[in-house]
Tab-separated table of C-alpha atoms in Angstrom:
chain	number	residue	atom	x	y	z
E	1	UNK	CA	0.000	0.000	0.000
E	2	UNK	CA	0.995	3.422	-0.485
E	3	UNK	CA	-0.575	4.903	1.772
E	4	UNK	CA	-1.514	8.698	1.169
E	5	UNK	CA	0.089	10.037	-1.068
E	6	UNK	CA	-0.303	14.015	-2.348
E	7	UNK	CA	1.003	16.131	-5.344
E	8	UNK	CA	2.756	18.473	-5.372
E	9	UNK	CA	5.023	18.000	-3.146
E	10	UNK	CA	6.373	22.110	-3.880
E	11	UNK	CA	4.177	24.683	-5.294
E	12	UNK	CA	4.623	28.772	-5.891
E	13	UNK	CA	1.736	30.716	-7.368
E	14	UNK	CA	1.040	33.932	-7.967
E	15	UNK	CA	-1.729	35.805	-6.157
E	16	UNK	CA	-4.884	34.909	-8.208
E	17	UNK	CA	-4.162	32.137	-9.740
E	18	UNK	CA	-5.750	28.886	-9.375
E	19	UNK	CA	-5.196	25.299	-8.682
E	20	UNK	CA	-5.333	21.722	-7.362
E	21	UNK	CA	-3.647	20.301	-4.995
E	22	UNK	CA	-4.218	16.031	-5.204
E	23	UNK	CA	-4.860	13.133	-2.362
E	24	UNK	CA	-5.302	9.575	-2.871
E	25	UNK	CA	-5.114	6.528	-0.747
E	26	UNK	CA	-5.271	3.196	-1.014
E	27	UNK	CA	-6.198	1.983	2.080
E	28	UNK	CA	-10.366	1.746	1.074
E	29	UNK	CA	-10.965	4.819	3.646
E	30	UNK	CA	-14.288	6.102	3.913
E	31	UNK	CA	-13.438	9.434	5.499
E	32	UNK	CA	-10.303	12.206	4.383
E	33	UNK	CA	-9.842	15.331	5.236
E	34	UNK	CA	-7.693	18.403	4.737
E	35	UNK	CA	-5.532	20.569	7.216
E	36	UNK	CA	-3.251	23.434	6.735
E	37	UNK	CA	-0.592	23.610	8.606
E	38	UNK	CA	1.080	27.533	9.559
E	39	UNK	CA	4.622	28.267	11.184
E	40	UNK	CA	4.450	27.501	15.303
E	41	UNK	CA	0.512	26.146	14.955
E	42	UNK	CA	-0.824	22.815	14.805
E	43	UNK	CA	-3.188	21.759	12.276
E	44	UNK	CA	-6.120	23.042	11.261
E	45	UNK	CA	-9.200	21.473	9.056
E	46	UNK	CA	-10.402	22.945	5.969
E	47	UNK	CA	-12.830	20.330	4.964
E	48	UNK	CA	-13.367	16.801	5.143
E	49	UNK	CA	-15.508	14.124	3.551
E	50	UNK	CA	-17.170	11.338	5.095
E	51	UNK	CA	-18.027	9.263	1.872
E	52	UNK	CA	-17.877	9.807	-1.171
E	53	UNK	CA	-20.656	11.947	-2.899
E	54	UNK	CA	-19.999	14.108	0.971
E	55	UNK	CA	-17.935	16.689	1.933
E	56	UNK	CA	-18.388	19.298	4.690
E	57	UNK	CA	-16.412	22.676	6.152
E	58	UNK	CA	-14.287	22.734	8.433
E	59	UNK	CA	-12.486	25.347	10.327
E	60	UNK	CA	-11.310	27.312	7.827
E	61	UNK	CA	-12.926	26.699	4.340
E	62	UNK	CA	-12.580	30.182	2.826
E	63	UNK	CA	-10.887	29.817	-0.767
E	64	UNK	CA	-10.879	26.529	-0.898
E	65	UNK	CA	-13.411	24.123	-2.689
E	66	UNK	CA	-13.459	20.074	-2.529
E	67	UNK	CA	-15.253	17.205	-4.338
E	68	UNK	CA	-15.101	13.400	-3.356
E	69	UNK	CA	-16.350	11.676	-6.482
E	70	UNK	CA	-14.265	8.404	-5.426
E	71	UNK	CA	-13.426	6.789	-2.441
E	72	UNK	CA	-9.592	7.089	-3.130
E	73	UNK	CA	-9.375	10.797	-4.421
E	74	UNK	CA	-9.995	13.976	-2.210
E	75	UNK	CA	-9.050	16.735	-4.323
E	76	UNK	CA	-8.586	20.310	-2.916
E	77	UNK	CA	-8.792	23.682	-5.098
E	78	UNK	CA	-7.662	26.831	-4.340
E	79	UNK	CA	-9.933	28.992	-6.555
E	80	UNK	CA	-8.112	32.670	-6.665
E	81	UNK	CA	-4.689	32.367	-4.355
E	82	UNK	CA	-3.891	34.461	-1.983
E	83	UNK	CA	-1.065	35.503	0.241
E	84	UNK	CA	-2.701	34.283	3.119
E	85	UNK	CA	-2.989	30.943	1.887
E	86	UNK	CA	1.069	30.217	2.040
E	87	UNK	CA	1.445	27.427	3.912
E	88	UNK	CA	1.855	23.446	4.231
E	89	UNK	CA	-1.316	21.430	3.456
E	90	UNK	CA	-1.845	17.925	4.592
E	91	UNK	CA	-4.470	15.099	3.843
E	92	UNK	CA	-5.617	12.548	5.854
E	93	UNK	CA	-7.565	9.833	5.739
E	94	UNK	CA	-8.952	7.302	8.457
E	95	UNK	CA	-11.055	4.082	8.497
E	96	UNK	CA	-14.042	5.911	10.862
E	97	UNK	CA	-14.959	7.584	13.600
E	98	UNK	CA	-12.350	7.308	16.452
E	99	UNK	CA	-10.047	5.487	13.806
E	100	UNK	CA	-6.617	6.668	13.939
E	101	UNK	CA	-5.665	9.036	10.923
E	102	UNK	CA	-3.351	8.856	8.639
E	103	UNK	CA	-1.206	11.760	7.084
E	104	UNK	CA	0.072	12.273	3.935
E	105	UNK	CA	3.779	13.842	3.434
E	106	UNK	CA	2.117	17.456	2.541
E	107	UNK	CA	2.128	19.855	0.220
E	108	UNK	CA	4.273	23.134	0.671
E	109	UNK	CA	2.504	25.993	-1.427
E	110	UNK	CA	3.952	29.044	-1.244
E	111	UNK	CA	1.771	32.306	-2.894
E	112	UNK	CA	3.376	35.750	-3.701
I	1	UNK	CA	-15.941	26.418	20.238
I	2	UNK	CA	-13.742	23.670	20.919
I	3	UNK	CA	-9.670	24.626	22.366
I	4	UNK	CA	-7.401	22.063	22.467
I	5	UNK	CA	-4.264	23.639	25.056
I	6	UNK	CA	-0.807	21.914	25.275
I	7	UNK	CA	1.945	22.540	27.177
I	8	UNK	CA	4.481	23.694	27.773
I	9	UNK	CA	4.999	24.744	24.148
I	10	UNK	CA	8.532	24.209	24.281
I	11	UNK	CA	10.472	21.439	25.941
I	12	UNK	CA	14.339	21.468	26.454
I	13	UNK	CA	15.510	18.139	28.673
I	14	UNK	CA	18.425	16.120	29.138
I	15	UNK	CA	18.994	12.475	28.455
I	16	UNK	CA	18.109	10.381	30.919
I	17	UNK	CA	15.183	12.527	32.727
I	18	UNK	CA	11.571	12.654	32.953
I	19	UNK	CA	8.865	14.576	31.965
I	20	UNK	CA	5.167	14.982	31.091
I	21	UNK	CA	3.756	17.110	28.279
I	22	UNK	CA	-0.287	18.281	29.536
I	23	UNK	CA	-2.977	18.607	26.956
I	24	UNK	CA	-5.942	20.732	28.156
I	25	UNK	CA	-9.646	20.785	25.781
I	26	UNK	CA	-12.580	23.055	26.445
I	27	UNK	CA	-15.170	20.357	25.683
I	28	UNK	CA	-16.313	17.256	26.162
I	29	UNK	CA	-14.973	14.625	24.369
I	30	UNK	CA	-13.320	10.813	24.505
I	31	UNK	CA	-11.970	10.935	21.245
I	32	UNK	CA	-7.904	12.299	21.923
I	33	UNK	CA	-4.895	11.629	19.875
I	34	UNK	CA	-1.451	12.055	19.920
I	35	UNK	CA	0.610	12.606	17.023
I	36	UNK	CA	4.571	13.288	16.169
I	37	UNK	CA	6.311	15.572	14.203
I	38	UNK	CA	9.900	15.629	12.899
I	39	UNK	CA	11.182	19.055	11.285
I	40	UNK	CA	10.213	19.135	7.737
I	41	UNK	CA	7.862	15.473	7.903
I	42	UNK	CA	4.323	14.706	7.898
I	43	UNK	CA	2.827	13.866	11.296
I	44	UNK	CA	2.893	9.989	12.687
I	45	UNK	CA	0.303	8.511	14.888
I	46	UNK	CA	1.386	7.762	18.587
I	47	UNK	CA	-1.686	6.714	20.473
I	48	UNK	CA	-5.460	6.976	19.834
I	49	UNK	CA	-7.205	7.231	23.577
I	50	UNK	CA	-11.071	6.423	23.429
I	51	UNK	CA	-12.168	6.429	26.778
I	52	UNK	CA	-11.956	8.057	30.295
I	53	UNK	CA	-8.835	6.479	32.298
I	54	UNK	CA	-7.048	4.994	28.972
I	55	UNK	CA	-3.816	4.231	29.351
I	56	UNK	CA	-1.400	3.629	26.120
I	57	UNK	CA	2.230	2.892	26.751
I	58	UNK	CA	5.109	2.468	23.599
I	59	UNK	CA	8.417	2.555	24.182
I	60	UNK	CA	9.593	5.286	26.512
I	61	UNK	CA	6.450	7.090	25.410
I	62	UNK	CA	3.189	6.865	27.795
I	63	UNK	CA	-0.149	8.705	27.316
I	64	UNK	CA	-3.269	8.760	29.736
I	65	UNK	CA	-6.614	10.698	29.074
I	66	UNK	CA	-8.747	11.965	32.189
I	67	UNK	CA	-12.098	12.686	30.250
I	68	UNK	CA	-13.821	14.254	33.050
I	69	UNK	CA	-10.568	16.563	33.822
I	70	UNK	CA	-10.902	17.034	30.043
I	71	UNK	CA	-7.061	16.447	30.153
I	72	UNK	CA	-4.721	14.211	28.480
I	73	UNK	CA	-0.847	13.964	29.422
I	74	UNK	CA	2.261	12.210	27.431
I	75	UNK	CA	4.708	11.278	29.631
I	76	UNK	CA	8.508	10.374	28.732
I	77	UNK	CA	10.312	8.141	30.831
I	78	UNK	CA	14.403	8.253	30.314
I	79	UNK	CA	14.214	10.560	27.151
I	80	UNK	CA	16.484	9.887	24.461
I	81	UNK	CA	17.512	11.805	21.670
I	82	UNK	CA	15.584	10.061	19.648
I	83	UNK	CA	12.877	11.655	21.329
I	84	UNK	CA	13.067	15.037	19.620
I	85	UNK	CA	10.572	16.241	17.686
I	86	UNK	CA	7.173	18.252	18.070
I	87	UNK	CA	4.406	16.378	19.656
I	88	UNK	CA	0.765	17.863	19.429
I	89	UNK	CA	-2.294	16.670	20.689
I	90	UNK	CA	-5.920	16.927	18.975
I	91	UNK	CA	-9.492	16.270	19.951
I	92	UNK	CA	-12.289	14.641	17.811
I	93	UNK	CA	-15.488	16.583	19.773
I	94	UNK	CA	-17.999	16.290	16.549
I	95	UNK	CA	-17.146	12.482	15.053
I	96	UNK	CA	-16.110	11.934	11.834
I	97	UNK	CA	-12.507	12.342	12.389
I	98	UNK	CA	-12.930	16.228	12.514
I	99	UNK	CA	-9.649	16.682	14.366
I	100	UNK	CA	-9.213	20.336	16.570
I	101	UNK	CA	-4.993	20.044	17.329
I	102	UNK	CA	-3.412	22.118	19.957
I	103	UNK	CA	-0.102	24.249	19.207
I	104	UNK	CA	2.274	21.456	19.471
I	105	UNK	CA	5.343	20.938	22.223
I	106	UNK	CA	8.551	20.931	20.481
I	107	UNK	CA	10.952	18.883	22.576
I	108	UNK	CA	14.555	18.880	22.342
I	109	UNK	CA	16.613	16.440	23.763
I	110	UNK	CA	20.140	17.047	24.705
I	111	UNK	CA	22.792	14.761	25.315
């Protein structure tokens, strides 16, 4: 198994632009989620999924759209890029509720 | 709104010693995990605690959760520098593996 994996594994963008960043595991998990991750702070959850077909907000959705159209792929977009949005971004993934998760090796997206 | 507080926030020990790392949250909840991170890495599961009075041991590594104190503690016994890394805490209040994390506790080890 490989786990979860995400790409890019580096990404600058210019404020405005767009993109995707990609998750996928292999493990058959029903629920992922995404976290960003800022200098001296823990994580914190932009959205998650449940299912596929359901996604949901988290703390801190603003910018950023998802769609879970397969159990394996959680996609995350950032729609116009901004500044603010510089940081590392993790998925995760987990069998349940009160499963342990598991982390992919991140994303670092820098925006200028 | 859930707050998950750890500390202390930074850790400097020596080889050999003791010492416990607290994890504070505003809300109920039996759903508390511990997770490590090395500089630059992704973060790796350490212990998933599901009820009141669990107790998780692994290595030199030890974590409790007191539910009704809404507190959970990692304690390390005879750190290593091995040992090193940040360690954060995070609670799962609303199911579905909605994780709230505190600020981490970077620990150094020194020899």
């Amino acid at each position: 198994n490989a786990g979860v994996t995400q790409t890019p594994k580096f990404q600058v963008l210019k404020t405005g632009q767009s993109m995707t960043l990609q998750c996928a595991q292999d493990m058959n998990h029903e629920y992922m989620s995404w976290y960003r991750q800022d200098p001296g702070m823990g994580l914190r959850l932009i959205h998650y999924s449940v299912g596929a077909g359901i996604t949901d907000q988290g703390e801190v959705p603003n910018g950023y759209n998802v769609s879970r159209s397969t159990t394996e792929d959680f996609p995350l977009r950032l729609l116009s890029a901004a500044p603010s949005q510089t940081s590392v971004y993790f998925c995760a993934s987990s069998v349940g509720t009160s499963a342990e998760q598991f982390f992919g090796p991140g994303t670092r997206l820098t925006v200028l | 709104e859930l707050k998950v507080e750890q500390n202390p926030l930074f850790l400097s020990m020596q080889e050999g010693k003791n010492y416990t790392i607290y994890c504070n949250y505003s809300t109920t909840s039996d759903r508390l995990y511990w997770y490590r991170q090395d500089p630059g890495k992704s973060l790796e599961s350490l212990f998933v605690l599901l009820s009141n009075g669990a107790v998780k041991q692994e290595g030199r590594l030890m974590a409790s959760l007191d539910t009704k104190a809404r507190l959970s503690t990692l304690h390390i016994t005879a750190a290593v520098h091995d040992l090193s890394a940040t360690y954060f805490c995070a609670v799962d209040m609303y199911g579905g593996s909605r994780l709230t994390f505190g600020e981490g506790t970077q620990l150094t080890v020194n020899p």
